CSV table of C-alpha atoms and ligand atoms in Angstrom, one decimal:
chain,number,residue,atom,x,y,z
A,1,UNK,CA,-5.5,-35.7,-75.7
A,2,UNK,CA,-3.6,-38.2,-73.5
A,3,UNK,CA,0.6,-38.0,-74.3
A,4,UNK,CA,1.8,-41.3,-74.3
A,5,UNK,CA,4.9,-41.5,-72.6
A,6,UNK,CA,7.6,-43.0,-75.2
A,7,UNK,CA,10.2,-44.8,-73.2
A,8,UNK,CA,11.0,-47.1,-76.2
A,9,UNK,CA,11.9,-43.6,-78.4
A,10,UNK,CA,13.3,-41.7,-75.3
A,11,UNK,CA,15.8,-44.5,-74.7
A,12,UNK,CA,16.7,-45.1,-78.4
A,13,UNK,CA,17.5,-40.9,-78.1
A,14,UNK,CA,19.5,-41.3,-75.2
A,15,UNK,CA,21.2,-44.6,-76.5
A,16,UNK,CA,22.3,-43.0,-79.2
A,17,UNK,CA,23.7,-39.8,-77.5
A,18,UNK,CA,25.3,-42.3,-75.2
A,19,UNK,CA,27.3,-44.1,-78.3
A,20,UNK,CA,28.4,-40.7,-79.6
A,21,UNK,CA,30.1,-39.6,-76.3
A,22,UNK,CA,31.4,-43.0,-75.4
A,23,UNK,CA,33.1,-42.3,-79.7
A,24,UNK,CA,34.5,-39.1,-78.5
A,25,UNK,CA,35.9,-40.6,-75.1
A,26,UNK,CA,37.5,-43.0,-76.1
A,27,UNK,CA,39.2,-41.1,-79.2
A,28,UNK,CA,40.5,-39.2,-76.1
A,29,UNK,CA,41.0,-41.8,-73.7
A,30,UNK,CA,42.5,-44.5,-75.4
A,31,UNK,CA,39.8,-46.6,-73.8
A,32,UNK,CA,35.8,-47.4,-73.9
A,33,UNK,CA,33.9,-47.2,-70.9
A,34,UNK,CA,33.9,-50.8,-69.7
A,35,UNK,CA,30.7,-52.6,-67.6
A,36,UNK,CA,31.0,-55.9,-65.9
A,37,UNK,CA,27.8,-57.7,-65.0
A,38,UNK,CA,27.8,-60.6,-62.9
A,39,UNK,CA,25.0,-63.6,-63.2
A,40,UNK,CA,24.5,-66.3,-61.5
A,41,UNK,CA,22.7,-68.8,-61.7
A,42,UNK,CA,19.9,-69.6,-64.6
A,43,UNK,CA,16.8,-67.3,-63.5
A,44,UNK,CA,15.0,-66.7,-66.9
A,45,UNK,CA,13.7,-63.0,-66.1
A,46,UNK,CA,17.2,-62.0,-65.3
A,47,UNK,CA,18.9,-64.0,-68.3
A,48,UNK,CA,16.6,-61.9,-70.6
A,49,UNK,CA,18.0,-59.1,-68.9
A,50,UNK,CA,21.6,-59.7,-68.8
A,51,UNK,CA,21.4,-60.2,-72.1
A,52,UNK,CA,19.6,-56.7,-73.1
A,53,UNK,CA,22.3,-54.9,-71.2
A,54,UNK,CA,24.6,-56.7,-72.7
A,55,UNK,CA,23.3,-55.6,-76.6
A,56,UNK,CA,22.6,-52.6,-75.1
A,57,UNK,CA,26.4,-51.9,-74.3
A,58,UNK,CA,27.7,-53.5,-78.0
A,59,UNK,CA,25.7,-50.6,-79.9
A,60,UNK,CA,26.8,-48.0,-77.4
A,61,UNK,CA,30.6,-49.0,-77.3
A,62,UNK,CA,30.4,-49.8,-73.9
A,63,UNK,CA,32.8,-52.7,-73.6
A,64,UNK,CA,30.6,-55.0,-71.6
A,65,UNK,CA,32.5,-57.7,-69.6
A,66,UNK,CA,30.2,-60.7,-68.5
A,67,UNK,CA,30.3,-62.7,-65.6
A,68,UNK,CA,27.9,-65.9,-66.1
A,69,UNK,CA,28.4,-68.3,-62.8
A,70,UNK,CA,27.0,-71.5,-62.1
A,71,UNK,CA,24.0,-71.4,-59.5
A,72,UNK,CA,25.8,-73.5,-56.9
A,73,UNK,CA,28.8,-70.6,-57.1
A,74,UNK,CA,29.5,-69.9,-53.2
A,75,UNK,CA,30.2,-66.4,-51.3
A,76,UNK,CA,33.8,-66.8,-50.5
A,77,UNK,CA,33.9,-67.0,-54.7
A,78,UNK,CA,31.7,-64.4,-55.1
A,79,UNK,CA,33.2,-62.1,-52.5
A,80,UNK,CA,36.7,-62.5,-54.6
A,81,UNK,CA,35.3,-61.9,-57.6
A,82,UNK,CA,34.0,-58.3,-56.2
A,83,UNK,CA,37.9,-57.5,-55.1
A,84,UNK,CA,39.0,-58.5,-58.3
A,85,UNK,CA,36.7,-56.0,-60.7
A,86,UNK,CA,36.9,-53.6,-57.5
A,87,UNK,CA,40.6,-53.9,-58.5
A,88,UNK,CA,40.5,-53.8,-62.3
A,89,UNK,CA,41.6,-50.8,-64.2
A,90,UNK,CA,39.7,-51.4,-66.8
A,91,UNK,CA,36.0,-51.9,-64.8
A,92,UNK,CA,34.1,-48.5,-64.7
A,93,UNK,CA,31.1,-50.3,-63.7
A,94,UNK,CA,30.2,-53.2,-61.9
A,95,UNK,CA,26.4,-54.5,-61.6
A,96,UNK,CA,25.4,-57.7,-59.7
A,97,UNK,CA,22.3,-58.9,-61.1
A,98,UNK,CA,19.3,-59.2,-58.7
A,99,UNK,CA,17.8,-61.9,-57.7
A,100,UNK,CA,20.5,-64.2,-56.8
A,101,UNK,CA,20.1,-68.0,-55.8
A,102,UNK,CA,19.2,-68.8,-52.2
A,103,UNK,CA,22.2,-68.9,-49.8
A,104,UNK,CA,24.1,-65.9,-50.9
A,105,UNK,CA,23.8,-62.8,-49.0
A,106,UNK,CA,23.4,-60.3,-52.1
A,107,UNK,CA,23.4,-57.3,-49.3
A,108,UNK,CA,26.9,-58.4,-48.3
A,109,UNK,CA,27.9,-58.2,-52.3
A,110,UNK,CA,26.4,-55.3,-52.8
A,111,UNK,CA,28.4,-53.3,-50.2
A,112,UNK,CA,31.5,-54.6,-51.2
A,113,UNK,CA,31.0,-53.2,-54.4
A,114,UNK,CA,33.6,-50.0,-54.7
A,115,UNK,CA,31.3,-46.7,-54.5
A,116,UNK,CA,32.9,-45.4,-57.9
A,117,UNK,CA,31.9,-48.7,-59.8
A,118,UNK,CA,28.2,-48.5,-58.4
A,119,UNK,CA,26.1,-47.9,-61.6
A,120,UNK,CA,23.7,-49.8,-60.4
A,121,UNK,CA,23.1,-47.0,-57.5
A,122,UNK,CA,22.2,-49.6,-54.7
A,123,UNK,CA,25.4,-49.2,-52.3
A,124,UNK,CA,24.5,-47.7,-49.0
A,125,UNK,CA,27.2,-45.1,-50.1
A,126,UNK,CA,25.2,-43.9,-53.3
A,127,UNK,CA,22.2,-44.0,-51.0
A,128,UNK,CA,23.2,-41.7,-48.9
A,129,UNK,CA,24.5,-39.3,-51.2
A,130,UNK,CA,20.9,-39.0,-52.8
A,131,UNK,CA,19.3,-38.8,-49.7
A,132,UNK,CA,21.9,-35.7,-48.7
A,133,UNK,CA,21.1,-34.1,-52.4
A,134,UNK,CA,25.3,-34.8,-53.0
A,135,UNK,CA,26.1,-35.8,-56.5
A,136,UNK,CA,27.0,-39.8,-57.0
A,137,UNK,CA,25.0,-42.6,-58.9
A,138,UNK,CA,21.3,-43.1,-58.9
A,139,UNK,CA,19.4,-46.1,-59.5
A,140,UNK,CA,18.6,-46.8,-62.8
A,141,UNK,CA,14.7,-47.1,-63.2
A,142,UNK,CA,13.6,-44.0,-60.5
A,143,UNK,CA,16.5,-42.4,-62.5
A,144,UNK,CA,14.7,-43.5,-65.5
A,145,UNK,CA,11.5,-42.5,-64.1
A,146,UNK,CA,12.5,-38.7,-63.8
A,147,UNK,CA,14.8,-38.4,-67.3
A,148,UNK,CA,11.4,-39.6,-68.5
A,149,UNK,CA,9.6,-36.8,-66.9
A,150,UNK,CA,12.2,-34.0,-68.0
A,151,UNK,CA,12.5,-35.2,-71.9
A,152,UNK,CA,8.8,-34.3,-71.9
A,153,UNK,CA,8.9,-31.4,-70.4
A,154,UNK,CA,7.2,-32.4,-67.6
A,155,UNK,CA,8.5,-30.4,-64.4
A,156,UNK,CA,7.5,-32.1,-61.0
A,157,UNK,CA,8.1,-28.7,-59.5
A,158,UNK,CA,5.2,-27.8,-57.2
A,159,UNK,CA,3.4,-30.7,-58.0
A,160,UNK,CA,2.0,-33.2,-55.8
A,161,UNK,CA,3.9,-36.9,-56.4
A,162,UNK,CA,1.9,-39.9,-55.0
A,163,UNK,CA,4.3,-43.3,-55.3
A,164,UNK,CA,2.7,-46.8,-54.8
A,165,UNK,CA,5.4,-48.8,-53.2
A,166,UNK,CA,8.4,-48.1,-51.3
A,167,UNK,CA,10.7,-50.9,-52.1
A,168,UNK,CA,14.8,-49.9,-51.6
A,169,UNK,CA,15.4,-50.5,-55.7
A,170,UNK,CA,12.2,-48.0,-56.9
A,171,UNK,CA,10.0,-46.1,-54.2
A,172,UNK,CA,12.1,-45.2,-52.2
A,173,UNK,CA,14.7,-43.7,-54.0
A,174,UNK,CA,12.4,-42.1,-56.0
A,175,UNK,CA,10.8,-40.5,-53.9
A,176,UNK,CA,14.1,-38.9,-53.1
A,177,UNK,CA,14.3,-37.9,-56.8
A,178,UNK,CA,11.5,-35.7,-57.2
A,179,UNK,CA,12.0,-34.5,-52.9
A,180,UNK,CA,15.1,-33.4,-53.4
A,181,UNK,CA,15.8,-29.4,-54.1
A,182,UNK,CA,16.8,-29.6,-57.7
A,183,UNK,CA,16.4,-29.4,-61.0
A,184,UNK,CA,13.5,-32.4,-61.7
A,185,UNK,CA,12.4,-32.3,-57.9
A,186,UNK,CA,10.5,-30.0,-56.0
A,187,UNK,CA,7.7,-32.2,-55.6
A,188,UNK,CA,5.8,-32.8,-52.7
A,189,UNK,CA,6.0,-36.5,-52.2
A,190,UNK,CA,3.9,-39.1,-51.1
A,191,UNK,CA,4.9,-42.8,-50.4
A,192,UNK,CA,2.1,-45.1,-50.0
A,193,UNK,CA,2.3,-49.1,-49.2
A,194,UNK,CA,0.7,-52.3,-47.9
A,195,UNK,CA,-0.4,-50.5,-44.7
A,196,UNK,CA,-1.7,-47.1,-46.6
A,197,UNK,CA,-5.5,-47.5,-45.5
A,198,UNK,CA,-7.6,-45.3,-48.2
A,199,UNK,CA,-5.2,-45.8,-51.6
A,200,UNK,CA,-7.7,-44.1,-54.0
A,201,UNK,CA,-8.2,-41.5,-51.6
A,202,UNK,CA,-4.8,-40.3,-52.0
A,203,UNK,CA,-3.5,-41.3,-55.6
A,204,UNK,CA,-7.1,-39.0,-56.2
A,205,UNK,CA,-5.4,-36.0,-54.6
A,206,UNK,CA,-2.1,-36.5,-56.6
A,207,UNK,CA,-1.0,-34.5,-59.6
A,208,UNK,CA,1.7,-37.1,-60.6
A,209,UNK,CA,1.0,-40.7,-59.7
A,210,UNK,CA,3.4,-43.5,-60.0
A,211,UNK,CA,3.0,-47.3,-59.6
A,212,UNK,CA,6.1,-49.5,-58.3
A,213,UNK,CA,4.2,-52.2,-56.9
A,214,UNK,CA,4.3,-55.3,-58.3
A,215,UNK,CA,0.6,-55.9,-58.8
A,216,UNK,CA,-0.9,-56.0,-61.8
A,217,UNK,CA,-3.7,-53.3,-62.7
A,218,UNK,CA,-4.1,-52.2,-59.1
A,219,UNK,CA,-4.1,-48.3,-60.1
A,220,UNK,CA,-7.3,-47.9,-62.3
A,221,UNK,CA,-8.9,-45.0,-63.7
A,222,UNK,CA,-10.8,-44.0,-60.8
A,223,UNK,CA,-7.7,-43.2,-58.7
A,224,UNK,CA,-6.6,-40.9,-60.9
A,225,UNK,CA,-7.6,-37.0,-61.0
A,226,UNK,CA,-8.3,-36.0,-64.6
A,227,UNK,CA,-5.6,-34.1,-65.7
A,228,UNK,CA,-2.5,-35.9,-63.4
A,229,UNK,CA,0.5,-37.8,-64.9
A,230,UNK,CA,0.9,-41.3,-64.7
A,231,UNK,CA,4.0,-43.1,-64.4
A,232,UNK,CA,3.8,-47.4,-64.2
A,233,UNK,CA,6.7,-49.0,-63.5
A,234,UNK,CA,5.0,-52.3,-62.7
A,235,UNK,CA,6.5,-55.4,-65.1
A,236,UNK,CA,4.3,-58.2,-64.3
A,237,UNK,CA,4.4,-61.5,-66.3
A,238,UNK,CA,0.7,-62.9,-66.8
A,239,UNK,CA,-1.1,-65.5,-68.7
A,240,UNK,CA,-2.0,-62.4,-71.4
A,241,UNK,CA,1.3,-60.8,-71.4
A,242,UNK,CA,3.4,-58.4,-69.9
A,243,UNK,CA,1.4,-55.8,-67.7
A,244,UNK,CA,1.9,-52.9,-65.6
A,245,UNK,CA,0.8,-52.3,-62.3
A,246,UNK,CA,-1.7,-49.4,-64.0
A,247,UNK,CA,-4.7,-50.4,-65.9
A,248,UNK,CA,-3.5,-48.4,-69.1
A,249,UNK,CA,-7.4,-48.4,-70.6
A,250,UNK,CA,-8.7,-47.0,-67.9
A,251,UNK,CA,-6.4,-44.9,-66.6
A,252,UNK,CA,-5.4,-43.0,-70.1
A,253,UNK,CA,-9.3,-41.9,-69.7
A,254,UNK,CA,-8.4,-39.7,-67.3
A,255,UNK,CA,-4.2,-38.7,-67.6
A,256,UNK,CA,-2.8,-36.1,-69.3
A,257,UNK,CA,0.5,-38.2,-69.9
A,258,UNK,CA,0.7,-42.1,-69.2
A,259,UNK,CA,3.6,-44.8,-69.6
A,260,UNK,CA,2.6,-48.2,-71.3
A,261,UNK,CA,4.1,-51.0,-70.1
A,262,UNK,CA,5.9,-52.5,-72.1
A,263,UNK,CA,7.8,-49.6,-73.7
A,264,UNK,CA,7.4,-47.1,-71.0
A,265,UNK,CA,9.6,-47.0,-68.2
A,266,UNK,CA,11.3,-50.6,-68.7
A,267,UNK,CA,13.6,-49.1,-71.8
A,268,UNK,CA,14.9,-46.3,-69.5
A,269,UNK,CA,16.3,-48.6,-67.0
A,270,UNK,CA,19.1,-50.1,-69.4
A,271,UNK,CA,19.6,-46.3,-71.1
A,272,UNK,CA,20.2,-45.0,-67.5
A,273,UNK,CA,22.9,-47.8,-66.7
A,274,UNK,CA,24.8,-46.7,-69.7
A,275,UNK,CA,24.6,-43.0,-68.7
A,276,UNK,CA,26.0,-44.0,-65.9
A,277,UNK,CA,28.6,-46.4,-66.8
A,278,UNK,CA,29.8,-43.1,-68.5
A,279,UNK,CA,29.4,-41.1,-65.2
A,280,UNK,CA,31.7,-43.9,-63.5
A,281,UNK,CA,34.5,-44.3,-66.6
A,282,UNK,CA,34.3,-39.6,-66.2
A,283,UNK,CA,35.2,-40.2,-62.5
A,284,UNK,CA,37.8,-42.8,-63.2
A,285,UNK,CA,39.4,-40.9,-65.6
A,286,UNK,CA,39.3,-37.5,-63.6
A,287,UNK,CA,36.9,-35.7,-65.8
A,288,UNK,CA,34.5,-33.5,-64.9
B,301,NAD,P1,8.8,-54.8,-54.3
B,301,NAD,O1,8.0,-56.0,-54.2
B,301,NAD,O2,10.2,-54.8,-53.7
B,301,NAD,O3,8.0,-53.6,-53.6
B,301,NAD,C1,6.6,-53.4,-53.8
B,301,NAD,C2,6.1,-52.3,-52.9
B,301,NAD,O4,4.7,-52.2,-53.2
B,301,NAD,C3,6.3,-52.6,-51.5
B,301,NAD,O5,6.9,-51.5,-50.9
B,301,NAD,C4,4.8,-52.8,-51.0
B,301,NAD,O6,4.6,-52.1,-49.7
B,301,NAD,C5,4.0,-52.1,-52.0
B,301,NAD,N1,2.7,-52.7,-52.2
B,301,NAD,C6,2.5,-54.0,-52.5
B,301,NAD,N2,1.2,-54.3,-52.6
B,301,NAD,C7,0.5,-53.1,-52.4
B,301,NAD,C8,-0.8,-52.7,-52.4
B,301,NAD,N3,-1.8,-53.5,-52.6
B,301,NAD,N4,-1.1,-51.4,-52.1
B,301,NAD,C9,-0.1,-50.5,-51.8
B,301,NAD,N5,1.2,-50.8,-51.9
B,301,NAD,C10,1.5,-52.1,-52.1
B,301,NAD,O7,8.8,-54.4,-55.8
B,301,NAD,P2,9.8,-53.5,-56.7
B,301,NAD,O8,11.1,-54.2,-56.8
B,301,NAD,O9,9.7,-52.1,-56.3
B,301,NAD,O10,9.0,-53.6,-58.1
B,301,NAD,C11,7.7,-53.0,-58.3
B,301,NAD,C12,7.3,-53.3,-59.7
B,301,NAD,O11,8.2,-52.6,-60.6
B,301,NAD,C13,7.4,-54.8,-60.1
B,301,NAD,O12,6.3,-55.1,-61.1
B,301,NAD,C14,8.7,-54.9,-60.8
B,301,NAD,O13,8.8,-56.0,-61.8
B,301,NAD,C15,8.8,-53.6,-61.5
B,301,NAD,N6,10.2,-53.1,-61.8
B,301,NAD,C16,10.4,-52.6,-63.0
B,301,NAD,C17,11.7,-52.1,-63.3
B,301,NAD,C18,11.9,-51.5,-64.7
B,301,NAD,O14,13.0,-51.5,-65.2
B,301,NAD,N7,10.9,-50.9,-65.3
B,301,NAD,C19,12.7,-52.2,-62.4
B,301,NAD,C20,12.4,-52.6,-61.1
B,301,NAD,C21,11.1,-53.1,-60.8
C-alpha cells in the first residue's frame, strides 16, 4: 500500500495550530503577528499566490499588509520601500514576491531585506545560518518538504536522499535540510542537475527521492527503487492541468509514500511562511 502524502490535510493541521498560537500571542502581546508582501507588477502565477498568502494569513490572524505596485515601479522606489517595512514596528515579516518585472535587480532587494523579517529564508544571512546548522529562517517549500516528512513519521535519518535540481529557492537548501546533523536530517544527500549524466541510475539507488525541477513527468516509475519515498515539488502549468515534475501513476507503483501534485507539497509552502512569520514576530518580541 502506497501512503499518499497529504499536504492539503498536513497544512490545514498546521494552519490551524498556527491560528491558535498567533490567539494566544497576541492576548499576550497586544499585537498579531503582522506579514507584508510586496507585488509588483501583474504576473498571473504570482497574483494567484499573493492572494493565497494573503487568505491564508486572514484565517490565521496574521495581520497581512499588502504591497501591490505598478509594473513600471522603479529600484530607487523599491529600495525605499524595503527601509520603510525594515523600519516598521509593526512588520514581523517581509516577503518580496518572485519573479519581478525585468529591470529590477530582485538580488539587490532581497539583501536589503532585514535578516529578522526574512520569512521568506532567501537572504544570504538566513543562508548561511542553515548551511552552519545555526538556528534562523528556512525557506518555505524545502522547509515544507521536511515538516512533510516528519508529520508522517518519516525519518530521513540514515537514508539515502536523491534531489533533482539544485536551484537557490528549493535544491539547494534542501539538501542542507536533510544534510544537516539534526533532528529531520541525517541523510546522505545527493544533488543531481542538467549536467548529472546517468539520472535513473542514481534516483534508482535512492531511498528518498525528490523532484525540484521544473519539468513535467521527468521522474517515472522506473527511477524509483520499490519501497523509496517520493517527494515532487514540481508545479508545472500544462494544457491538462497542473502537474508535477513526477509521473504520479507510475511512480506510486513502486513508492512506499508519494506527494500528488496539486495537494502535496504546494500547501506546505504557505503553512511554513506562517510558521515563520510567528518565528520572526517571537524574535521581535524577545521570546523564546
Ligand atoms: P529552477 O528552474 O530554478 O531549477 C531547476 C533545477 O532543475 C535546476 O537546478 C536544473 O539544474 C535542474 N534540472 C532542469 N532540468 C533537468 C533535467 N532534465 N535533469 C536534471 N536536472 C534538471 O526551478 P525551481 O525554482 O527549483 O522549481 C522547480 C519546480 O518546483 C518548478 O516546477 C516550480 O514551479 C516548483 N516549485 C514549487 C514550489 C511549491 O511551493 N511547491 C515552490 C518553488 C518551486
Amino acid at each position: 500500500m502506497t501512503t499518499i502524502l497529504d499536504g492539503k490535510q498536513t497544512a490545514a493541521t498546521i494552519r490551524a495550530e498556527v491560528r491558535e498560537e498567533v490567539a494566544a500571542l497576541q492576548a499576550e502581546h497586544g499585537r498579531a503577528p503582522g506579514l507584508a508582501v510586496i507585488l509588483v507588477g501583474e504576473d498571473p502565477a504570482s497574483q494567484v499566490y499573493v492572494r493565497n498568502k494573503e487568505r491564508a494569513c486572514a484565517e490565521a490572524g496574521v495581520v497581512s499588509m499588502p504591497h501591490k505596485l505598478a509594473a513600471d515601479t522603479d529600484q530607487p522606489t523599491l529600495e525605499q520601500l524595503i527601509r520603510d517595512l525594515n523600519a516598521d514596528p509593526a512588520v514581523d515579516g517581509i516577503l518580496l514576491q518572485l519573479p519581478l518585472p525585468k529591470g529590477l535587480d530582485s538580488q539587490k532587494l532581497l539583501d536589503m531585506i532585514d535578516p529578522d523579517k526574512d520569512v521568506d529564508g532567501f537572504h544570504p544571512v538566513s543562508v548561511g545560518r542553515l548551511a552552519l546548522g545555526l538556528p534562523g529562517f528556512r525557506s518555505c517549500t524545502p522547509a515544507g518538504v521536511m515538516e512533510l516528512l516528519s508529520r508522517y513519521d518519516i525519518d530521513p535519518a540514515g537514508k539515502k536522499a536523491v534531489i533533482v535540481g539544485r536551484s537557490n529557492i528549493v535544491g539547494k537548501p534542501l539538501a542542507l535540510l536533510l544534510m544537516q546533523g539534526w533532528k529531520g536530517g541525517n541523510a546522505t544527500v545527493e544533488v543531481c542537475h542538467t549536467r548529472t549524466p546517468d539520472l535513473k541510475k542514481e534516483c534508482l539507488d535512492a531511498d528518498i527521492v525528490i523532484a525540484a525541477v521544473g519539468v513535467p513527468g521527468l521522474v517515472t516509475g522506473e527511477m524509483i527503487r520499490p519501497g523509496a519515498v517520493v517527494v515532487d515539488v514540481g508545479i508545472n502549468r500544462t494544457d491538462e492541468g497542473l502537474r508535477g515534475d513526477v509521473d504520479f501513476a507510475s511512480a506510486r507503483e513502486k513508492a512506499s509514500a508519494i506527494t500528488p501534485v496539486p495537494g502535496g507539497v504546494g500547501p506546505m509552502t504557505i503553512a511554513m511562511l506562517l510558521k515563520n512569520t510567528i518565528q520572526a514576530f517571537k524574535l521581535h518580541q524577545g521570546i523564546d
